[in-house]
Coordinates of C-alpha atoms in Angstrom, one line a residue:
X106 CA 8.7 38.2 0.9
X107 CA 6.8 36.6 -1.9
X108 CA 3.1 37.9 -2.2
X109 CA 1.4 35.1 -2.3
X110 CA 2.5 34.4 1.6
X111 CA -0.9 35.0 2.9
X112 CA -1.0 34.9 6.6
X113 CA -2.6 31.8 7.5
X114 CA -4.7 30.8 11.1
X115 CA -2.9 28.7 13.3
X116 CA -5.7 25.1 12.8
X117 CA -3.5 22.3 14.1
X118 CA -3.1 20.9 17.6
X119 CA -0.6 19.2 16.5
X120 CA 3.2 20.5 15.9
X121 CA 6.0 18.4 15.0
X122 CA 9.5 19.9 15.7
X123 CA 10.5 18.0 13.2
X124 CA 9.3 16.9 10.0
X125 CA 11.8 14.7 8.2
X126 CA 11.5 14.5 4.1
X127 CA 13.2 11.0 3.3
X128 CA 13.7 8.4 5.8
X129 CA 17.3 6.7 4.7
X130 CA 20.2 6.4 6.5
X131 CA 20.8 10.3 7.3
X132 CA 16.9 11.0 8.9
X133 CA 17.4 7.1 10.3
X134 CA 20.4 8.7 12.6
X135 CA 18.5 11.4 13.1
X136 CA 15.8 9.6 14.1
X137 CA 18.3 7.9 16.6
X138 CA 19.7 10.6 17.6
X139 CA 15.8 12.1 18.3
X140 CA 14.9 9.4 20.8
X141 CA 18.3 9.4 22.6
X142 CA 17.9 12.7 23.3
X143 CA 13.9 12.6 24.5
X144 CA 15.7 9.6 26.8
X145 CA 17.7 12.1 28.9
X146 CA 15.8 13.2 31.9
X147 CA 14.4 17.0 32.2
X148 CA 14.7 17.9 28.5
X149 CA 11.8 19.5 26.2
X150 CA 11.0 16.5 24.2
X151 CA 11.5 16.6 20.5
X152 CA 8.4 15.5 18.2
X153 CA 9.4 14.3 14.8
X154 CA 7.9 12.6 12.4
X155 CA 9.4 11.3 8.8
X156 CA 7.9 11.0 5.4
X157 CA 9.2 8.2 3.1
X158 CA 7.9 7.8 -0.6
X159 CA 9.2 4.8 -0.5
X160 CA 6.8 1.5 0.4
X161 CA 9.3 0.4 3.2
X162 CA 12.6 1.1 4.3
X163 CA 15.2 0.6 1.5
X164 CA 18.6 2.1 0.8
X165 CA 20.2 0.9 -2.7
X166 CA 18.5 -2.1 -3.0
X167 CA 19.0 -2.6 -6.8
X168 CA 22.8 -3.1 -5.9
X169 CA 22.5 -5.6 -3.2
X170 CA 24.7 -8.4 -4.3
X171 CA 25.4 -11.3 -2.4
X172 CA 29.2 -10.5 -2.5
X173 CA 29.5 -6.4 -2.5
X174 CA 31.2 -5.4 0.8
X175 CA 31.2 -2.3 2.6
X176 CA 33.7 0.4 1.3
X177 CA 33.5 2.3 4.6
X178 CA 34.0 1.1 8.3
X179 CA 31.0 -0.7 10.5
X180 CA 32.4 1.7 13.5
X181 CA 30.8 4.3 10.2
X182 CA 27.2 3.5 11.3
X183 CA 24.3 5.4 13.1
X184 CA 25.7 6.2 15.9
X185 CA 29.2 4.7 17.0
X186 CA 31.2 8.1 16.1
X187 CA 28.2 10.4 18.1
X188 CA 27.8 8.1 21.0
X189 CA 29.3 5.0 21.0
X190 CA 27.3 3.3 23.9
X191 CA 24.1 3.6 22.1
X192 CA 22.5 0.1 21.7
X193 CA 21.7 1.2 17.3
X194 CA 24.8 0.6 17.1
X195 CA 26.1 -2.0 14.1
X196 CA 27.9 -4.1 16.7
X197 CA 24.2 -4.3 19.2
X198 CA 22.9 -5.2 15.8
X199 CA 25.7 -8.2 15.4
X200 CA 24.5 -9.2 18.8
X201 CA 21.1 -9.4 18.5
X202 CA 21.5 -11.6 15.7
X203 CA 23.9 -13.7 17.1
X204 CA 26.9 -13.4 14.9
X205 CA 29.0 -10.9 17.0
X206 CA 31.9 -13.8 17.5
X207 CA 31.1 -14.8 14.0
X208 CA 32.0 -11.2 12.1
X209 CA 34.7 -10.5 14.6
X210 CA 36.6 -14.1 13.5
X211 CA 36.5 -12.3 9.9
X212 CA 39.0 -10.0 10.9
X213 CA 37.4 -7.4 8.5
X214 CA 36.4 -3.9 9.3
X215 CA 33.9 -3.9 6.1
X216 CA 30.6 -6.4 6.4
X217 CA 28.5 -7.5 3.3
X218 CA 26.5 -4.6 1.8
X219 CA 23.4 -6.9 2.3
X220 CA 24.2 -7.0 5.9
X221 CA 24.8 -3.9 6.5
X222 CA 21.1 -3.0 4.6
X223 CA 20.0 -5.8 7.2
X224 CA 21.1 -3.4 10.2
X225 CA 19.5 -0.4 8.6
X226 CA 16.9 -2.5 8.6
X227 CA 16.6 -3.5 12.5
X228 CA 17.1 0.0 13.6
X229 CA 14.6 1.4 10.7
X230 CA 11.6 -1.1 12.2
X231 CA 12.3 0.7 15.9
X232 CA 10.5 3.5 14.0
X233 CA 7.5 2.5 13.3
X234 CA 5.1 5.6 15.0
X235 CA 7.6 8.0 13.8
X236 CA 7.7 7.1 9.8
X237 CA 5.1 7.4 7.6
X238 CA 5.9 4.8 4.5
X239 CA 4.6 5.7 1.1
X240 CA 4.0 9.6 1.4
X241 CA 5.5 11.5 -1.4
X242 CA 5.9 15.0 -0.5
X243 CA 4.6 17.5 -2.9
X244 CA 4.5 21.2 -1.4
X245 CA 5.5 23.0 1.6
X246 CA 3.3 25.8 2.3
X247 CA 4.3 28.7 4.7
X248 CA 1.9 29.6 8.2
X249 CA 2.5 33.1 8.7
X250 CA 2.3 35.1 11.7
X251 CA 2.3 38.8 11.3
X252 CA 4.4 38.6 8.4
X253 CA 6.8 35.8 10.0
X254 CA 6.8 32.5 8.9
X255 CA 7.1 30.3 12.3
X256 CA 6.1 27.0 10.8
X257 CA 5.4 25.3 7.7
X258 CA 2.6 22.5 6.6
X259 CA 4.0 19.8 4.0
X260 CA 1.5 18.4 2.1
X261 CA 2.7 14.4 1.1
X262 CA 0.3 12.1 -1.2
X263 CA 0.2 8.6 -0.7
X264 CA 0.3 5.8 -3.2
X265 CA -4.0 5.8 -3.6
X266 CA -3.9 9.8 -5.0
X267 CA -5.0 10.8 -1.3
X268 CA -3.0 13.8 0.9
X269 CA -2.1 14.5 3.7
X270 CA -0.7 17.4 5.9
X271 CA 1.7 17.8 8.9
X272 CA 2.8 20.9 10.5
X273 CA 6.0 21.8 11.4
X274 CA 8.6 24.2 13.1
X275 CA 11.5 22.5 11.2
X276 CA 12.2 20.9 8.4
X277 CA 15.1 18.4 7.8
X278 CA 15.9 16.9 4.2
X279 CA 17.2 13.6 3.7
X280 CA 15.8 13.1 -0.1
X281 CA 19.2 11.2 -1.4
X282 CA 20.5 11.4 -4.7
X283 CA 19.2 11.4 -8.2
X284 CA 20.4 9.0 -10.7
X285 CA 22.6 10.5 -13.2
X286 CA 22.2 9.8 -16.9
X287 CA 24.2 11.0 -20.1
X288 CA 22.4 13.7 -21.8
X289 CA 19.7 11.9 -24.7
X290 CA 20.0 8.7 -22.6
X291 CA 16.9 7.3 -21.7
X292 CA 15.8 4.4 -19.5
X293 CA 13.7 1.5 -20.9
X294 CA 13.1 -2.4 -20.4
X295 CA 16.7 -2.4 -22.2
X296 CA 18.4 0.7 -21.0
X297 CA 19.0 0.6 -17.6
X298 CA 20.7 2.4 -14.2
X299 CA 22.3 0.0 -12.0
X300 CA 20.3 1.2 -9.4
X301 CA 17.6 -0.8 -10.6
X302 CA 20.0 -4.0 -11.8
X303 CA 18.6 -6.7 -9.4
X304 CA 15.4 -6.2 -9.9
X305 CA 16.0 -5.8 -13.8
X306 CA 17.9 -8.8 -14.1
X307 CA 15.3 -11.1 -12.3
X308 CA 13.1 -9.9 -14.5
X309 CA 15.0 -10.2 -17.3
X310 CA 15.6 -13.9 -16.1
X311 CA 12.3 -14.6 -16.0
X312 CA 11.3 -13.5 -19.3
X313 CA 10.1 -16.5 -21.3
X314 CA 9.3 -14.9 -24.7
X315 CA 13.1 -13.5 -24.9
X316 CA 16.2 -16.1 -25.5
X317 CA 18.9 -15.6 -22.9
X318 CA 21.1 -12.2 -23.3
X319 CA 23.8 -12.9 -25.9
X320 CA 25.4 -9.7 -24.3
X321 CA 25.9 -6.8 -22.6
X322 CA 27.5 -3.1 -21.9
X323 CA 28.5 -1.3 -18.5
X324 CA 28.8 2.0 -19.4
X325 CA 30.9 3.5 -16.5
X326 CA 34.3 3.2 -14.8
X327 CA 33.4 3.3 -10.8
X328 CA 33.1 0.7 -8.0
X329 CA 29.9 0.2 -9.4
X330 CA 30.5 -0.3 -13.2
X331 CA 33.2 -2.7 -11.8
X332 CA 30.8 -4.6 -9.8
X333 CA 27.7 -4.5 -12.2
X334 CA 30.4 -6.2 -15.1
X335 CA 31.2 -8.6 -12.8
X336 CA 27.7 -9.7 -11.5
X337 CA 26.7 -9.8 -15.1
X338 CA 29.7 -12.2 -16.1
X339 CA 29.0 -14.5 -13.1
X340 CA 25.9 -14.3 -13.8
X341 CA 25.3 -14.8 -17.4
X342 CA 28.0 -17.6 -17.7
X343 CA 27.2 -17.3 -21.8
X344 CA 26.3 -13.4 -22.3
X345 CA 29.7 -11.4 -23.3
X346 CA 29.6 -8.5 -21.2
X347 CA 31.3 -5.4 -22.5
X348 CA 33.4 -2.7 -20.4
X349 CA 33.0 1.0 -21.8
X350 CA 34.7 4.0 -19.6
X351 CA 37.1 6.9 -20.8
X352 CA 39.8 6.0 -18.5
X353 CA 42.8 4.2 -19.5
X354 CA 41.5 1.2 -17.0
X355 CA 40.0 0.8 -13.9
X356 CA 41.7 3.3 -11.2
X357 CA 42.1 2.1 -7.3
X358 CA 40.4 3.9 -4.9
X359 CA 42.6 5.8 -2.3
X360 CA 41.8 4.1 1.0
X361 CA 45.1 5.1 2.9
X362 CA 45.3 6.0 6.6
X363 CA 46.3 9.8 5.8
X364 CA 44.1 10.4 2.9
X365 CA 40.7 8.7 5.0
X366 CA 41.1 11.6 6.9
X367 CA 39.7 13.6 4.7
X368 CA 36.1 11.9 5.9
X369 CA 36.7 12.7 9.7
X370 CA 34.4 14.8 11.3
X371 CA 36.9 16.9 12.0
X372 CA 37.5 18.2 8.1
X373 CA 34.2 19.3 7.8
X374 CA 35.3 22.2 10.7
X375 CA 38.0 22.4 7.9
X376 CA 36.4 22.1 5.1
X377 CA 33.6 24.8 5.8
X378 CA 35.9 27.4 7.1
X379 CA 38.1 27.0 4.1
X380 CA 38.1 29.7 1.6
X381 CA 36.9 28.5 -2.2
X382 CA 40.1 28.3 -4.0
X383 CA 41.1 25.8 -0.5
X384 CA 38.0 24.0 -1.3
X385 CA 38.3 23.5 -4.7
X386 CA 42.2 21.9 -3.8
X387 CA 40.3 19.7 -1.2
X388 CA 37.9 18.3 -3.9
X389 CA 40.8 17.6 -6.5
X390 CA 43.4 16.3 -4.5
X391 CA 40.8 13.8 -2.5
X392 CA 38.5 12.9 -5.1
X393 CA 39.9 9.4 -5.9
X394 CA 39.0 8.3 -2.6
X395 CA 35.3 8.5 -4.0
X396 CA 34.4 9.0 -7.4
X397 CA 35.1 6.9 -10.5
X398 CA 37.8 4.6 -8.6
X399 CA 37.7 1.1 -7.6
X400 CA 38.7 -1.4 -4.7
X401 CA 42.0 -2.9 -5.9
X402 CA 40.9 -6.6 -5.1
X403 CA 37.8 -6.1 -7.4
X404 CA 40.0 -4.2 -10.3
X405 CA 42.7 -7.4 -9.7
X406 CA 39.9 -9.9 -10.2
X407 CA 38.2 -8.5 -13.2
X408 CA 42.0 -8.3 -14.5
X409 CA 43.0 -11.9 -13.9
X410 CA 39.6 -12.5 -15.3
X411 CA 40.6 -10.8 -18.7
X412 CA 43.6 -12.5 -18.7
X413 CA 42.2 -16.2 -18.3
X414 CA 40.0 -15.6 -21.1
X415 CA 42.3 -14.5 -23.3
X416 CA 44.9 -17.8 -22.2
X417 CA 41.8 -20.3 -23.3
X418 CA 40.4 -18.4 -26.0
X419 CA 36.7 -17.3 -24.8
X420 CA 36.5 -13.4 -25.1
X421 CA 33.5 -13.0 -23.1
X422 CA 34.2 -10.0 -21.2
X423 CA 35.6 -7.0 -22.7
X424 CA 37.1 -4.0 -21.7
X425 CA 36.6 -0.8 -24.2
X426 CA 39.0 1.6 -22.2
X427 CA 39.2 5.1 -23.2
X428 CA 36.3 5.1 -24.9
X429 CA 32.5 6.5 -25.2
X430 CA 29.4 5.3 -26.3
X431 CA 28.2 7.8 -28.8
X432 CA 24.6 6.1 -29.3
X433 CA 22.3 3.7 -28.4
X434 CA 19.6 2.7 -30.4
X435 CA 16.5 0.7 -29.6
X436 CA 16.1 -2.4 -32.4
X437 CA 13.8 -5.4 -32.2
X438 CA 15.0 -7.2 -29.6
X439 CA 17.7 -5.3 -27.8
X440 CA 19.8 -2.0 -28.0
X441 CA 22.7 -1.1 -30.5
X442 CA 25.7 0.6 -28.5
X443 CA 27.8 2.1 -30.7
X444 CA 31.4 2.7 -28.7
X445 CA 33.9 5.4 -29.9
X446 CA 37.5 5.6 -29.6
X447 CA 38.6 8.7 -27.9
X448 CA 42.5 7.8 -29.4
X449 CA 41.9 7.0 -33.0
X450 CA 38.3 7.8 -33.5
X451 CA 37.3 3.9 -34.8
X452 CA 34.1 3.0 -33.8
X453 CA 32.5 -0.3 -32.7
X454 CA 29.1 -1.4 -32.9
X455 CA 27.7 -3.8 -30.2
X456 CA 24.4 -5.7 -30.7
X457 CA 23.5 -6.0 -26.9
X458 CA 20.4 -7.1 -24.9
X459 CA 21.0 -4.3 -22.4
X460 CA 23.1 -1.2 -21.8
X461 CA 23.4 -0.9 -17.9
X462 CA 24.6 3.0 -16.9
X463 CA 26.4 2.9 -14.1
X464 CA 27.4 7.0 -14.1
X465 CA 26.7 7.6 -11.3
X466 CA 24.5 10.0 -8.8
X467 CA 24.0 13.8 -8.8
X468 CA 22.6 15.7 -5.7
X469 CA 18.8 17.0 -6.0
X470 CA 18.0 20.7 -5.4
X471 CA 15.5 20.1 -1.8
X472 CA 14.8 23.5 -2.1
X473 CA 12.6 23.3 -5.2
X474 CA 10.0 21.8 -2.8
X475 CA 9.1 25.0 -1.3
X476 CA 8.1 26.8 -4.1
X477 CA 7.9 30.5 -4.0
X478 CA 8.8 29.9 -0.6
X479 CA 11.9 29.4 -2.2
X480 CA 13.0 32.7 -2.7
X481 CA 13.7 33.4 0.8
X482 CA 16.6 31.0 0.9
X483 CA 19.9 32.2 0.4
X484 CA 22.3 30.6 -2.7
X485 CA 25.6 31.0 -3.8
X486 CA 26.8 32.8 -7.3
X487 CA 26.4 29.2 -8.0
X488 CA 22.4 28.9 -7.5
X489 CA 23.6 26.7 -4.5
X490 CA 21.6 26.3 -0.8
X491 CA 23.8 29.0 1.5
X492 CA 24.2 26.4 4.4
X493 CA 25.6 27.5 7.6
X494 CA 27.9 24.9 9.8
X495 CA 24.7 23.4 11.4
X496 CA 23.6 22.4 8.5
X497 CA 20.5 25.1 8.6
X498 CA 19.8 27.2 5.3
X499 CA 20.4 30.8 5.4
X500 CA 17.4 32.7 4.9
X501 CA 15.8 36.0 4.9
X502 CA 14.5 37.3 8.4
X503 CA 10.9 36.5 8.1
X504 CA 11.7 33.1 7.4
X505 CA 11.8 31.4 10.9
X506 CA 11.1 27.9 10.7
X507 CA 14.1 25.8 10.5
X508 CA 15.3 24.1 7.0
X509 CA 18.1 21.8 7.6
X510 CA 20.0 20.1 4.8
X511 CA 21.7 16.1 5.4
X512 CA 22.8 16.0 1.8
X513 CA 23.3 18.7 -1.4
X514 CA 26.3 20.3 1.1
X515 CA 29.0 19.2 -0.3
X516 CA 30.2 22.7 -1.8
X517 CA 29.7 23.7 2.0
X518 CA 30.5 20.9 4.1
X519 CA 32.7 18.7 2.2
X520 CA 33.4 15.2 0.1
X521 CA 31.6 13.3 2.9
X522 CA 28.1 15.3 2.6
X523 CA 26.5 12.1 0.5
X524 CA 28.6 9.4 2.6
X525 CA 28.0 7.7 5.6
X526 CA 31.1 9.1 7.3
X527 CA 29.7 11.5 9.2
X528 CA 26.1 10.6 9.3
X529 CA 26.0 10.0 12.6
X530 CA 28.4 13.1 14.0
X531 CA 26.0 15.4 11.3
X532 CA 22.7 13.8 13.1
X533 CA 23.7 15.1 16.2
X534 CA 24.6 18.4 15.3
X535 CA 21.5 19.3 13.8
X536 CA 19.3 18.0 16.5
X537 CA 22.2 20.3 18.8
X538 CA 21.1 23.3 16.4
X539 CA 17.3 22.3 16.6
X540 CA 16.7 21.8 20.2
X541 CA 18.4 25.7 21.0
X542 CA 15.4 27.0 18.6
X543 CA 12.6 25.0 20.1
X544 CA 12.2 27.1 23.4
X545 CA 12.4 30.3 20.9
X546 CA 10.2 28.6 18.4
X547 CA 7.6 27.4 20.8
X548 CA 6.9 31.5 22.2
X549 CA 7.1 32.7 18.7
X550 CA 4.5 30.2 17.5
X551 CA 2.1 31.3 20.5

């Protein structure tokens, strides 16, 4: 146990079972799953309370466009696949806003991203005592007793420089992803991520010292790159908009029957008890039904786009396939891309107005908020969390307060870890693993 553990007197009146870090979709179910459970009659009831950076509730925002759709099932929401009575669900949502008859005429199973956000939305304002908005947390600091730690105090600071500290007997980590970036890539007011591409674009609309953008590159060949080249060409109807990726084109995503197994809750139980060499198959075989693929109706239409254009004449948007961009260089009044090649090694030079980098997400180490704390948490040869099937980090002994993980487990749990596949099904199941340890916790902590 690290030195500087010093046993600490027991000040607050106030414990929360739960302390959530992020408040997105994953502590959102959780959150659900939280007050469904206090519902029941004659159960100890569960005390949680969430921090959120964040100003307000938000969950990709910067790729809400008016036309993006789902890529996963409504009946994938907060709650359906845990209990499918519960009044969060998408379809009480529908209801409450009176377009139930209305989306079920549609005959689709996948609604409009920004509808879906809209639902996150309803159930996220049912939450209002539980979340505290704009709290960034900094530290987690252990409370020791007699050598133990029973509960930890995480220390959040607010948007005015302030702090402030809540006590808790668990800890559950819902901090997202990070944006991923190629290595010497760095964003400015002409280098972007496309998780910031409505909000840059309006901006960039609004600009009145700047002409309009002559052109631009998607660096990337996922559902996102596809969708960010096509907002930008609808958008800009005189800005050529460039296509760079490494693939030969734009590969569908696998959304079969068979292979959307692979997401049940079941292949988790699968998944987990797999041994690594298993694992490792899982990940290959199933990764086009995630990463770096496309919907076929969005690859068809960027196609048949390509095509018109090159019928009348107007090269406006371009695909570099198998290809890189080897640098980008701030000038005057925009960014020079300079695209490699991978075949024959020629290299093109693009004069753009903005370089939008749509590579992706990687998962952030939660972990590195404890500190020295830190070295009581078991890892992998691979400097990975040690997660058991409930989601809780392994730890040494003396660490007794609860860290649970929704996110950063794929290596344990699975290609659905980051997804909203199991959100809800995962929800449950730590709050199962949590409420067997309050009883315990709550005699230990005496």
């Amino acid at each position: 146990m690290p030195e500087e553990l010093a046993e600490q007197p027991d000040v607050y009146d106030d414990i929360y079972d739960v302390v959530g870090i992020g408040f997105g979709p994953a502590n959102l179910a959780l959150a659900i799953a939280i007050t469904e459970y206090n519902a029941q009659p004659d159960v100890h009831p569960v005390r949680a309370v969430f921090l959120e950076r964040q100003p307000r509730f938000g969950w990709h925002r910067g790729m809400l466009i008016d036309d993006a759709t789902m890529q996963v099932s409504f009946l994938k929401d907060l709650v359906t696949l845990r209990n499918p009575t519960s009044d969060f669900s998408f379809l009480s949502y529908l209801h409450s806003a009176d377009r139930l008859v209305d989306f079920i005429n549609q005959k689709s199973l996948f609604p409009l991203r920004v509808e879906f956000h809209d639902y996150l939305e309803w159930a996220a304002a049912r939450f209002v005592d539980e979340v505290r908005y704009g709290h960034e947390v900094v530290a987690v600091t252990p409370v020791t007793n007699g050598g133990a730690v029973d509960l930890l105090d995480v220390t959040a600071r607010r948007a005015d420089g302030t702090t402030t500290t809540v006590r808790a007997r668990n800890l559950v980590f819902g901090m997202g992803l990070t944006p991923y970036l190629p290595d010497g890539v760095t964003l400015s007011e002409r280098v972007w991520h496309n998780r910031d591409l409505l909000d840059r674009v309006e901006l960039l609309r609004r600009s009145t010292t700047s002409p309009p953008p002559g052109r631009f590159a998607v660096v990337g060949a996922g559902q996102s790159a596809a969708e960010v080249t096509k907002y930008l060409h609808d958008t800009f109807p005189h800005a050529q908009v460039c296509g760079v990726f490494s693939r030969y084109g734009y590969s569908p995503s696998d959304d079969s029957p068979f292979a959307n197994r692979v997401f049940d809750p079941d292949a988790v139980d699968h998944f987990y008890t797999a041994p690594p060499d298993v694992k490792r198959l899982i990940m290959d075989y199933h990764a086009n039904t995630n990463y770096s693929v496309v919907d076929m109706d969005l690859i068809e239409e960027l196609y048949r786009r390509v095509y018109q254009e090159k019928v009348l004449g107007t090269r406006r948007l371009r695909l570099f396939n198998v290809s890189r961009v080897t640098e980008t260089v701030a000038t005057i009044d925009g960014v020079r891309t300079t695209v490699e090649s991978l075949t024959t090694r020629e290299k093109t030079v693009l004069d753009c107005d903005v370089v939008v980098y749509a590579t992706g997400y990687r998962p952030t180490d939660p972990l590195a908020l404890l500190g020295d704390l830190s070295a009581l948490c078991h890892r992998d040869d691979a400097g990975r969390p040690d997660v058991a099937r409930d989601y809780r980090v392994h730890t040494d002994g003396e660490l007794r307060a609860g860290l649970y993980l929704q996110g950063s487990t794929e290596h344990t749990h699975g290609i659905s870890s980051s997804l909203l596949s199991t959100t809800a099904v995962r929800a449950g199941q730590i709050l199962d693993s949590i409420v067997t340890q309050v009883p315990a916790q709550l005699v230990s902590a005496r």
